[in-house]
Amino acid sequence: MCTTGLVKAKKYDWKDSNLALFGSDTEKEVKKAAAEKEPAWKKAGKKPGLQIWRINKFKVESWPTDDYGNFYSGDSYIILNTYKDEESDKLLYDVHFWIGKESTQDEYGTAAYKTVELDTLLDDVPVQHREVQGYESPLFKSYFSSITYLDGGAATGFRHVKPEEYRPRLLKISTDTKPLQARQVKVCRTQITSDDVYLLDDGTCFYQFNGKSASVQEKYTAVQVLAQLKSARPKSLVETVDENEGGEALEAFYEALKRADDAVDDDDDDDDSVQQQTTNNNRMPQKLIRLSDASGDLDFKQVKEGGITRKDFISNDVFLLDTNQELFVWVGKKASEKEKANGLTYAHKYLQRTTHPFISVTCMKEGQETRPFSSAIAA
């Protein structure tokens, strides 16, 4: 019986429906729950730096700075990076909404809606991004020295879980990803290898297992992640186990791992097929799709495959550039309000019909093209 994390009453799939949900019941609930002026945005984007909020029951809550880099799979978050333009000192922004793999429709729909609201508050200056757990963009990853995925979320009340009720979890820290990520894996001995570092959390004690061949960076990251986890449960014990030393400490770790394995149910998905599809996508040609209401109705259709250049983008419309690793939504200066309002919505709908619905989405305006976008097309 191998599994991970807290038990949820229901398992959700973030791909189930239209992400933006404009005009839906979710939008109405968001408007109803929101104050005339969103309190969470009072200090948003006032000075350079990173700010993170979590969505909880249609509301935007500030995320503790000590937990920056920790993301719960049952939640959705909004991340704002504020920085100064090198030439003018003008404040510029990247705003991301992050979708946990078990985030509910209400949560990620609210995150999308509130991201647009924040963009409006900041005078449409931000570049907007959609991020999905496990498939974040390099830009998103650059904000953190390490990223930790944890099961649970707002609905589970994870900060108030008593040790005797806690569901054991095993985190793997590996140099396979940059920045280093503490990824929750199945709780069983077969997960343990000598190349990496693992953190076992059984509710009363944190065990740090250092594999024989684990790197210094992995061990250092484990210490940082452990400090963050322990801050939520300061009474929990900490044990460090080095595989090289063996002995009673190593035996105690494996005994604790066996107890943890026995305590949880096996209900995890296997993402190997998705990872393989990601590799296959690298060999597919780029696609260019145009969103236009020139005919009176919104028309959404592919206009080119491969050989896409800067000249293919016309100011009157909105275009989607699908590179198979990232989707760019390009909003022309002369695009109508209807086209602008539906770009992100159509992007999400489009991706659900592809083999890569999880890739990052970047929405930008003409004249504010990002470096990755410019690198993806010919001049």
mmCIF file of C-alpha atoms in Angstrom:
data_model
loop_
_atom_site.group_PDB
_atom_site.id
_atom_site.type_symbol
_atom_site.label_atom_id
_atom_site.label_comp_id
_atom_site.label_asym_id
_atom_site.label_seq_id
_atom_site.Cartn_x
_atom_site.Cartn_y
_atom_site.Cartn_z
ATOM 1 C CA MET A 1 0.000 0.000 0.000
ATOM 2 C CA CYS A 2 1.962 3.045 -1.223
ATOM 3 C CA THR A 3 0.518 6.538 -1.294
ATOM 4 C CA THR A 4 1.047 10.093 -0.095
ATOM 5 C CA GLY A 5 -0.501 12.840 1.964
ATOM 6 C CA LEU A 6 -3.792 13.808 3.430
ATOM 7 C CA VAL A 7 -7.019 12.106 2.430
ATOM 8 C CA LYS A 8 -9.434 14.388 0.552
ATOM 9 C CA ALA A 9 -13.187 13.846 0.481
ATOM 10 C CA LYS A 10 -13.148 14.183 -3.291
ATOM 11 C CA LYS A 11 -10.419 14.248 -5.897
ATOM 12 C CA TYR A 12 -10.665 17.027 -8.458
ATOM 13 C CA ASP A 13 -9.139 17.537 -11.864
ATOM 14 C CA TRP A 14 -8.128 21.115 -12.653
ATOM 15 C CA LYS A 15 -8.793 20.436 -16.354
ATOM 16 C CA ASP A 16 -12.511 19.726 -15.855
ATOM 17 C CA SER A 17 -13.912 22.980 -17.206
ATOM 18 C CA ASN A 18 -13.325 26.485 -18.479
ATOM 19 C CA LEU A 19 -10.711 28.065 -16.249
ATOM 20 C CA ALA A 20 -11.699 31.727 -16.391
ATOM 21 C CA LEU A 21 -15.412 30.983 -15.827
ATOM 22 C CA PHE A 22 -16.485 34.462 -16.898
ATOM 23 C CA GLY A 23 -20.273 34.819 -16.773
ATOM 24 C CA SER A 24 -20.610 31.651 -14.691
ATOM 25 C CA ASP A 25 -21.951 31.114 -11.188
ATOM 26 C CA THR A 26 -18.377 31.209 -9.942
ATOM 27 C CA GLU A 27 -17.922 34.741 -11.262
ATOM 28 C CA LYS A 28 -21.152 35.812 -9.562
ATOM 29 C CA GLU A 29 -20.018 34.267 -6.280
ATOM 30 C CA VAL A 30 -16.655 36.001 -6.546
ATOM 31 C CA LYS A 31 -18.302 39.384 -7.096
ATOM 32 C CA LYS A 32 -20.674 38.765 -4.233
ATOM 33 C CA ALA A 33 -17.887 37.767 -1.852
ATOM 34 C CA ALA A 34 -15.513 40.536 -2.878
ATOM 35 C CA ALA A 35 -15.608 43.895 -1.174
ATOM 36 C CA GLU A 36 -15.994 47.086 -3.177
ATOM 37 C CA LYS A 37 -12.240 47.311 -2.976
ATOM 38 C CA GLU A 38 -10.319 44.061 -2.498
ATOM 39 C CA PRO A 39 -8.443 44.352 0.865
ATOM 40 C CA ALA A 40 -5.745 41.938 -0.316
ATOM 41 C CA TRP A 41 -4.578 44.361 -3.004
ATOM 42 C CA LYS A 42 -3.904 47.316 -0.669
ATOM 43 C CA LYS A 43 -0.142 46.753 -0.720
ATOM 44 C CA ALA A 44 0.038 44.886 -4.023
ATOM 45 C CA GLY A 45 2.769 46.075 -6.362
ATOM 46 C CA LYS A 46 3.797 49.091 -4.299
ATOM 47 C CA LYS A 47 7.497 48.181 -4.300
ATOM 48 C CA PRO A 48 9.819 45.607 -5.881
ATOM 49 C CA GLY A 49 9.560 42.104 -4.500
ATOM 50 C CA LEU A 50 7.467 38.940 -4.423
ATOM 51 C CA GLN A 51 3.942 38.716 -2.982
ATOM 52 C CA ILE A 52 1.810 35.579 -2.732
ATOM 53 C CA TRP A 53 -1.865 35.068 -1.921
ATOM 54 C CA ARG A 54 -3.899 31.881 -1.530
ATOM 55 C CA ILE A 55 -7.525 31.445 -2.579
ATOM 56 C CA ASN A 56 -9.790 30.275 0.228
ATOM 57 C CA LYS A 57 -13.567 30.087 -0.340
ATOM 58 C CA PHE A 58 -13.634 32.829 -3.008
ATOM 59 C CA LYS A 59 -11.427 35.079 -0.875
ATOM 60 C CA VAL A 60 -7.827 36.181 -1.385
ATOM 61 C CA GLU A 61 -5.610 35.597 1.677
ATOM 62 C CA SER A 62 -2.006 36.696 2.154
ATOM 63 C CA TRP A 63 0.388 33.746 2.204
ATOM 64 C CA PRO A 64 3.010 33.825 5.031
ATOM 65 C CA THR A 65 6.449 34.801 3.734
ATOM 66 C CA ASP A 66 7.956 31.879 5.660
ATOM 67 C CA ASP A 67 5.940 29.571 3.415
ATOM 68 C CA TYR A 68 6.996 31.107 0.096
ATOM 69 C CA GLY A 69 7.931 28.169 -2.126
ATOM 70 C CA ASN A 70 5.500 25.817 -0.356
ATOM 71 C CA PHE A 71 2.424 24.958 -2.423
ATOM 72 C CA TYR A 72 -0.458 22.671 -1.454
ATOM 73 C CA SER A 73 -1.935 20.579 -4.266
ATOM 74 C CA GLY A 74 -5.477 21.273 -3.062
ATOM 75 C CA ASP A 75 -5.071 25.040 -3.392
ATOM 76 C CA SER A 76 -4.705 27.797 -5.992
ATOM 77 C CA TYR A 77 -2.448 30.807 -5.507
ATOM 78 C CA ILE A 78 -1.726 34.231 -7.019
ATOM 79 C CA ILE A 79 1.914 35.292 -7.236
ATOM 80 C CA LEU A 80 2.947 38.866 -8.069
ATOM 81 C CA ASN A 81 6.553 39.742 -8.886
ATOM 82 C CA THR A 82 7.226 43.494 -8.926
ATOM 83 C CA TYR A 83 10.463 44.881 -10.350
ATOM 84 C CA LYS A 84 11.850 48.122 -11.795
ATOM 85 C CA ASP A 85 12.484 48.799 -15.455
ATOM 86 C CA GLU A 86 16.251 49.138 -15.884
ATOM 87 C CA GLU A 87 15.970 52.297 -17.989
ATOM 88 C CA SER A 88 13.101 54.270 -16.466
ATOM 89 C CA ASP A 89 12.716 52.891 -12.904
ATOM 90 C CA LYS A 90 9.038 52.338 -13.745
ATOM 91 C CA LEU A 91 7.474 49.463 -11.802
ATOM 92 C CA LEU A 92 6.773 46.395 -13.942
ATOM 93 C CA TYR A 93 4.955 43.208 -12.997
ATOM 94 C CA ASP A 94 4.513 39.517 -13.694
ATOM 95 C CA VAL A 95 1.369 38.057 -12.131
ATOM 96 C CA HIS A 96 0.883 34.293 -12.047
ATOM 97 C CA PHE A 97 -2.029 32.159 -10.910
ATOM 98 C CA TRP A 98 -0.904 28.710 -9.834
ATOM 99 C CA ILE A 99 -3.239 25.710 -9.985
ATOM 100 C CA GLY A 100 -2.727 22.743 -7.669
ATOM 101 C CA LYS A 101 -3.447 19.369 -9.248
ATOM 102 C CA GLU A 102 -6.351 18.842 -6.824
ATOM 103 C CA SER A 103 -7.542 22.449 -6.705
ATOM 104 C CA THR A 104 -11.298 22.798 -7.096
ATOM 105 C CA GLN A 105 -13.074 24.598 -9.924
ATOM 106 C CA ASP A 106 -14.135 27.354 -7.512
ATOM 107 C CA GLU A 107 -10.561 27.883 -6.348
ATOM 108 C CA TYR A 108 -8.804 28.094 -9.692
ATOM 109 C CA GLY A 109 -11.710 29.958 -11.266
ATOM 110 C CA THR A 110 -11.438 32.565 -8.514
ATOM 111 C CA ALA A 111 -7.648 32.721 -8.942
ATOM 112 C CA ALA A 112 -8.055 33.420 -12.673
ATOM 113 C CA TYR A 113 -10.712 36.064 -12.075
ATOM 114 C CA LYS A 114 -8.735 37.772 -9.320
ATOM 115 C CA THR A 115 -5.591 37.765 -11.451
ATOM 116 C CA VAL A 116 -7.442 39.772 -14.090
ATOM 117 C CA GLU A 117 -8.740 42.067 -11.336
ATOM 118 C CA LEU A 118 -5.182 42.638 -10.093
ATOM 119 C CA ASP A 119 -4.025 43.322 -13.646
ATOM 120 C CA THR A 120 -6.716 45.988 -13.984
ATOM 121 C CA LEU A 121 -5.736 47.554 -10.648
ATOM 122 C CA LEU A 122 -2.145 47.851 -11.901
ATOM 123 C CA ASP A 123 -3.274 49.674 -15.075
ATOM 124 C CA ASP A 124 -2.905 46.626 -17.343
ATOM 125 C CA VAL A 125 0.888 46.732 -16.980
ATOM 126 C CA PRO A 126 1.416 43.137 -15.737
ATOM 127 C CA VAL A 127 2.172 40.168 -17.944
ATOM 128 C CA GLN A 128 -0.248 37.408 -16.881
ATOM 129 C CA HIS A 129 0.733 33.760 -16.508
ATOM 130 C CA ARG A 130 -1.109 30.519 -15.791
ATOM 131 C CA GLU A 131 0.928 27.851 -14.003
ATOM 132 C CA VAL A 132 0.032 24.214 -13.325
ATOM 133 C CA GLN A 133 1.605 22.161 -10.555
ATOM 134 C CA GLY A 134 4.619 20.277 -11.813
ATOM 135 C CA TYR A 135 4.822 22.145 -15.120
ATOM 136 C CA GLU A 136 5.717 25.674 -14.037
ATOM 137 C CA SER A 137 7.552 28.060 -16.343
ATOM 138 C CA PRO A 138 11.269 28.818 -15.851
ATOM 139 C CA LEU A 139 10.309 32.370 -14.854
ATOM 140 C CA PHE A 140 8.054 31.106 -12.065
ATOM 141 C CA LYS A 141 10.730 28.714 -10.802
ATOM 142 C CA SER A 142 13.318 31.511 -10.753
ATOM 143 C CA TYR A 143 11.499 33.201 -7.855
ATOM 144 C CA PHE A 144 12.300 30.413 -5.397
ATOM 145 C CA SER A 145 15.446 28.710 -4.150
ATOM 146 C CA SER A 146 13.323 25.583 -3.740
ATOM 147 C CA ILE A 147 9.717 24.539 -4.420
ATOM 148 C CA THR A 148 7.835 22.127 -2.173
ATOM 149 C CA TYR A 149 4.626 20.339 -3.173
ATOM 150 C CA LEU A 150 2.460 19.150 -0.291
ATOM 151 C CA ASP A 151 -0.836 17.308 -0.217
ATOM 152 C CA GLY A 152 -3.851 18.986 1.368
ATOM 153 C CA GLY A 153 -4.995 22.577 1.249
ATOM 154 C CA ALA A 154 -7.281 25.177 2.752
ATOM 155 C CA ALA A 155 -10.225 22.770 3.016
ATOM 156 C CA THR A 156 -8.134 20.304 5.044
ATOM 157 C CA GLY A 157 -7.121 22.854 7.690
ATOM 158 C CA PHE A 158 -3.550 21.642 7.361
ATOM 159 C CA ARG A 159 -2.196 24.103 9.936
ATOM 160 C CA HIS A 160 -4.485 22.633 12.611
ATOM 161 C CA VAL A 161 -3.920 18.913 12.049
ATOM 162 C CA LYS A 162 -3.226 17.107 15.284
ATOM 163 C CA PRO A 163 -0.290 14.650 15.198
ATOM 164 C CA GLU A 164 -2.478 11.622 15.913
ATOM 165 C CA GLU A 165 -4.749 12.566 12.969
ATOM 166 C CA TYR A 166 -1.935 13.447 10.581
ATOM 167 C CA ARG A 167 -1.485 11.430 7.393
ATOM 168 C CA PRO A 168 2.192 10.581 6.860
ATOM 169 C CA ARG A 169 4.000 11.987 3.824
ATOM 170 C CA LEU A 170 7.343 11.461 2.141
ATOM 171 C CA LEU A 171 9.134 14.272 0.297
ATOM 172 C CA LYS A 172 11.904 13.706 -2.235
ATOM 173 C CA ILE A 173 14.553 16.369 -2.883
ATOM 174 C CA SER A 174 16.525 15.867 -6.068
ATOM 175 C CA THR A 175 18.845 17.841 -8.361
ATOM 176 C CA ASP A 176 16.759 16.610 -11.306
ATOM 177 C CA THR A 177 14.930 19.951 -11.219
ATOM 178 C CA LYS A 178 16.044 23.568 -10.952
ATOM 179 C CA PRO A 179 15.363 25.088 -8.541
ATOM 180 C CA LEU A 180 15.516 22.062 -6.311
ATOM 181 C CA GLN A 181 12.009 20.820 -5.599
ATOM 182 C CA ALA A 182 10.748 18.912 -2.594
ATOM 183 C CA ARG A 183 8.170 16.722 -4.314
ATOM 184 C CA GLN A 184 5.742 14.538 -2.401
ATOM 185 C CA VAL A 185 6.050 10.887 -3.440
ATOM 186 C CA LYS A 186 4.465 7.604 -2.437
ATOM 187 C CA VAL A 187 5.151 6.529 1.115
ATOM 188 C CA CYS A 188 7.038 3.297 0.664
ATOM 189 C CA ARG A 189 10.606 1.997 0.864
ATOM 190 C CA THR A 190 10.914 1.389 -2.864
ATOM 191 C CA GLN A 191 10.892 5.182 -3.340
ATOM 192 C CA ILE A 192 14.169 5.543 -1.431
ATOM 193 C CA THR A 193 17.382 5.700 -3.470
ATOM 194 C CA SER A 194 20.941 6.583 -2.478
ATOM 195 C CA ASP A 195 21.137 9.506 -4.913
ATOM 196 C CA ASP A 196 18.703 11.853 -3.187
ATOM 197 C CA VAL A 197 17.508 13.274 0.120
ATOM 198 C CA TYR A 198 14.109 12.452 1.621
ATOM 199 C CA LEU A 199 11.974 13.977 4.363
ATOM 200 C CA LEU A 200 9.564 11.647 6.161
ATOM 201 C CA ASP A 201 6.851 13.391 8.176
ATOM 202 C CA ASP A 202 4.878 10.995 10.368
ATOM 203 C CA GLY A 203 3.051 13.720 12.297
ATOM 204 C CA THR A 204 5.183 13.585 15.438
ATOM 205 C CA CYS A 205 8.681 13.466 13.961
ATOM 206 C CA PHE A 206 10.482 14.724 10.860
ATOM 207 C CA TYR A 207 13.150 12.364 9.509
ATOM 208 C CA GLN A 208 15.777 13.674 7.071
ATOM 209 C CA PHE A 209 17.300 10.771 5.132
ATOM 210 C CA ASN A 210 20.578 11.644 3.357
ATOM 211 C CA GLY A 211 21.408 9.116 0.647
ATOM 212 C CA LYS A 212 25.015 7.986 0.203
ATOM 213 C CA SER A 213 25.390 9.875 -3.078
ATOM 214 C CA ALA A 214 23.167 12.856 -2.256
ATOM 215 C CA SER A 215 24.620 16.253 -3.127
ATOM 216 C CA VAL A 216 25.437 19.073 -0.737
ATOM 217 C CA GLN A 217 22.758 21.207 -2.453
ATOM 218 C CA GLU A 218 20.095 18.564 -1.805
ATOM 219 C CA LYS A 219 21.018 18.341 1.860
ATOM 220 C CA TYR A 220 21.022 22.132 2.220
ATOM 221 C CA THR A 221 17.611 22.416 0.549
ATOM 222 C CA ALA A 222 16.257 19.677 2.827
ATOM 223 C CA VAL A 223 17.310 21.675 5.889
ATOM 224 C CA GLN A 224 15.487 24.755 4.541
ATOM 225 C CA VAL A 225 12.311 22.810 3.744
ATOM 226 C CA LEU A 226 12.446 21.070 7.109
ATOM 227 C CA ALA A 227 12.650 24.413 8.908
ATOM 228 C CA GLN A 228 9.538 25.615 7.078
ATOM 229 C CA LEU A 229 7.588 22.462 7.881
ATOM 230 C CA LYS A 230 8.625 22.476 11.519
ATOM 231 C CA SER A 231 7.530 26.093 11.935
ATOM 232 C CA ALA A 232 3.939 24.892 11.548
ATOM 233 C CA ARG A 233 4.443 22.140 14.182
ATOM 234 C CA PRO A 234 7.266 23.284 16.494
ATOM 235 C CA LYS A 235 6.693 20.454 18.983
ATOM 236 C CA SER A 236 7.562 17.773 16.418
ATOM 237 C CA LEU A 237 10.935 16.048 16.766
ATOM 238 C CA VAL A 238 13.675 16.052 14.115
ATOM 239 C CA GLU A 239 15.971 13.145 13.297
ATOM 240 C CA THR A 240 18.779 13.242 10.722
ATOM 241 C CA VAL A 241 19.755 9.911 9.196
ATOM 242 C CA ASP A 242 22.851 9.381 7.019
ATOM 243 C CA GLU A 243 22.765 6.235 4.905
ATOM 244 C CA ASN A 244 26.578 6.051 5.063
ATOM 245 C CA GLU A 245 26.543 5.671 8.827
ATOM 246 C CA GLY A 246 23.878 2.958 8.988
ATOM 247 C CA GLY A 247 23.236 1.649 12.495
ATOM 248 C CA GLU A 248 20.213 2.137 14.725
ATOM 249 C CA ALA A 249 19.273 5.527 13.279
ATOM 250 C CA LEU A 250 18.884 4.044 9.799
ATOM 251 C CA GLU A 251 16.863 1.121 11.156
ATOM 252 C CA ALA A 252 14.608 3.516 13.060
ATOM 253 C CA PHE A 253 14.000 5.493 9.847
ATOM 254 C CA TYR A 254 12.963 2.403 7.898
ATOM 255 C CA GLU A 255 10.726 1.282 10.769
ATOM 256 C CA ALA A 256 9.026 4.699 10.761
ATOM 257 C CA LEU A 257 8.676 4.486 6.979
ATOM 258 C CA LYS A 258 7.016 1.066 7.264
ATOM 259 C CA ARG A 259 4.554 2.378 9.863
ATOM 260 C CA ALA A 260 3.771 5.336 7.625
ATOM 261 C CA ASP A 261 3.215 3.039 4.638
ATOM 262 C CA ASP A 262 0.804 0.920 6.674
ATOM 263 C CA ALA A 263 -1.117 4.020 7.789
ATOM 264 C CA VAL A 264 -2.053 5.372 4.368
ATOM 265 C CA ASP A 265 -4.162 4.220 1.427
ATOM 266 C CA ASP A 266 -2.927 3.802 -2.144
ATOM 267 C CA ASP A 267 -4.900 6.259 -4.292
ATOM 268 C CA ASP A 268 -2.237 8.250 -6.159
ATOM 269 C CA ASP A 269 -2.165 8.805 -9.905
ATOM 270 C CA ASP A 270 0.822 7.820 -11.998
ATOM 271 C CA ASP A 271 2.070 10.763 -14.022
ATOM 272 C CA ASP A 272 4.583 8.779 -16.106
ATOM 273 C CA SER A 273 2.349 8.825 -19.186
ATOM 274 C CA VAL A 274 1.986 12.601 -18.920
ATOM 275 C CA GLN A 275 5.751 13.012 -18.664
ATOM 276 C CA GLN A 276 6.225 10.840 -21.733
ATOM 277 C CA GLN A 277 3.699 12.965 -23.622
ATOM 278 C CA THR A 278 5.722 16.048 -22.692
ATOM 279 C CA THR A 279 8.742 14.507 -24.400
ATOM 280 C CA ASN A 280 6.674 13.733 -27.504
ATOM 281 C CA ASN A 281 5.397 17.326 -27.644
ATOM 282 C CA ASN A 282 8.927 18.585 -28.188
ATOM 283 C CA ARG A 283 8.842 17.160 -31.716
ATOM 284 C CA MET A 284 5.528 18.751 -32.738
ATOM 285 C CA PRO A 285 5.394 21.914 -34.932
ATOM 286 C CA GLN A 286 4.312 25.260 -33.520
ATOM 287 C CA LYS A 287 0.768 26.470 -34.171
ATOM 288 C CA LEU A 288 -0.673 29.966 -34.518
ATOM 289 C CA ILE A 289 -4.377 30.519 -33.733
ATOM 290 C CA ARG A 290 -6.266 33.777 -34.232
ATOM 291 C CA LEU A 291 -9.142 35.102 -32.125
ATOM 292 C CA SER A 292 -11.094 37.772 -34.021
ATOM 293 C CA ASP A 293 -14.569 39.328 -33.940
ATOM 294 C CA ALA A 294 -14.205 41.107 -37.303
ATOM 295 C CA SER A 295 -17.207 39.140 -38.592
ATOM 296 C CA GLY A 296 -19.373 40.207 -35.643
ATOM 297 C CA ASP A 297 -18.912 36.928 -33.798
ATOM 298 C CA LEU A 298 -15.800 35.625 -32.105
ATOM 299 C CA ASP A 299 -13.936 33.488 -34.625
ATOM 300 C CA PHE A 300 -11.246 31.174 -33.286
ATOM 301 C CA LYS A 301 -9.198 29.184 -35.784
ATOM 302 C CA GLN A 302 -5.686 28.039 -36.585
ATOM 303 C CA VAL A 303 -4.024 30.188 -39.242
ATOM 304 C CA LYS A 304 -0.537 28.710 -39.479
ATOM 305 C CA GLU A 305 1.605 25.708 -38.531
ATOM 306 C CA GLY A 306 5.376 26.021 -38.378
ATOM 307 C CA GLY A 307 7.517 28.811 -39.783
ATOM 308 C CA ILE A 308 5.808 31.467 -37.621
ATOM 309 C CA THR A 309 7.315 34.967 -37.773
ATOM 310 C CA ARG A 310 6.710 38.317 -36.123
ATOM 311 C CA LYS A 311 4.854 39.531 -39.227
ATOM 312 C CA ASP A 312 2.108 36.925 -38.652
ATOM 313 C CA PHE A 313 0.807 38.885 -35.635
ATOM 314 C CA ILE A 314 -1.708 41.619 -36.588
ATOM 315 C CA SER A 315 -2.593 44.453 -34.186
ATOM 316 C CA ASN A 316 -6.352 44.124 -34.814
ATOM 317 C CA ASP A 317 -6.663 40.684 -33.202
ATOM 318 C CA VAL A 318 -5.563 38.336 -30.436
ATOM 319 C CA PHE A 319 -3.277 35.410 -31.285
ATOM 320 C CA LEU A 320 -2.331 32.198 -29.509
ATOM 321 C CA LEU A 321 1.152 30.810 -30.161
ATOM 322 C CA ASP A 322 1.408 27.162 -29.129
ATOM 323 C CA THR A 323 5.040 26.037 -28.922
ATOM 324 C CA ASN A 324 3.974 22.744 -27.281
ATOM 325 C CA GLN A 325 6.060 23.648 -24.216
ATOM 326 C CA GLU A 326 4.332 26.982 -23.534
ATOM 327 C CA LEU A 327 1.293 28.844 -24.826
ATOM 328 C CA PHE A 328 1.525 32.594 -25.478
ATOM 329 C CA VAL A 329 -1.555 34.812 -25.719
ATOM 330 C CA TRP A 330 -0.607 37.933 -27.724
ATOM 331 C CA VAL A 331 -3.070 40.840 -27.475
ATOM 332 C CA GLY A 332 -2.855 43.331 -30.342
ATOM 333 C CA LYS A 333 -2.987 47.069 -29.594
ATOM 334 C CA LYS A 334 -6.140 47.465 -31.707
ATOM 335 C CA ALA A 335 -7.881 44.299 -30.481
ATOM 336 C CA SER A 336 -11.491 44.819 -29.415
ATOM 337 C CA GLU A 337 -12.557 44.650 -25.776
ATOM 338 C CA LYS A 338 -14.349 41.398 -26.523
ATOM 339 C CA GLU A 339 -11.211 39.856 -27.991
ATOM 340 C CA LYS A 340 -9.082 41.051 -25.063
ATOM 341 C CA ALA A 341 -11.538 39.716 -22.477
ATOM 342 C CA ASN A 342 -11.670 36.239 -24.021
ATOM 343 C CA GLY A 343 -8.038 35.560 -24.875
ATOM 344 C CA LEU A 344 -7.193 33.676 -21.683
ATOM 345 C CA THR A 345 -10.512 31.834 -21.661
ATOM 346 C CA TYR A 346 -10.036 30.570 -25.207
ATOM 347 C CA ALA A 347 -6.451 29.628 -24.411
ATOM 348 C CA HIS A 348 -7.620 27.353 -21.615
ATOM 349 C CA LYS A 349 -10.373 25.818 -23.752
ATOM 350 C CA TYR A 350 -7.925 25.255 -26.592
ATOM 351 C CA LEU A 351 -5.395 23.483 -24.371
ATOM 352 C CA GLN A 352 -8.012 21.049 -23.071
ATOM 353 C CA ARG A 353 -8.275 19.631 -26.596
ATOM 354 C CA THR A 354 -4.515 19.097 -26.897
ATOM 355 C CA THR A 355 -2.125 16.488 -25.542
ATOM 356 C CA HIS A 356 -0.487 19.132 -23.361
ATOM 357 C CA PRO A 357 -3.233 20.896 -21.324
ATOM 358 C CA PHE A 358 -0.844 21.482 -18.407
ATOM 359 C CA ILE A 359 1.720 23.769 -20.084
ATOM 360 C CA SER A 360 2.273 27.331 -18.847
ATOM 361 C CA VAL A 361 0.249 30.152 -20.395
ATOM 362 C CA THR A 362 1.611 33.709 -20.760
ATOM 363 C CA CYS A 363 -0.758 36.531 -21.706
ATOM 364 C CA MET A 364 0.913 39.762 -22.886
ATOM 365 C CA LYS A 365 0.102 42.889 -24.821
ATOM 366 C CA GLU A 366 1.656 44.075 -28.070
ATOM 367 C CA GLY A 367 4.775 46.026 -27.206
ATOM 368 C CA GLN A 368 5.283 44.088 -23.962
ATOM 369 C CA GLU A 369 6.501 40.834 -25.516
ATOM 370 C CA THR A 370 8.502 38.610 -23.190
ATOM 371 C CA ARG A 371 11.921 37.264 -24.077
ATOM 372 C CA PRO A 372 10.712 33.633 -24.323
ATOM 373 C CA PHE A 373 8.007 34.720 -26.797
ATOM 374 C CA SER A 374 10.478 36.631 -28.956
ATOM 375 C CA SER A 375 12.876 33.670 -28.890
ATOM 376 C CA ALA A 376 10.120 31.284 -30.006
ATOM 377 C CA ILE A 377 9.420 33.031 -33.329
ATOM 378 C CA ALA A 378 11.469 34.248 -36.270
ATOM 379 C CA ALA A 379 12.059 37.975 -36.661
#
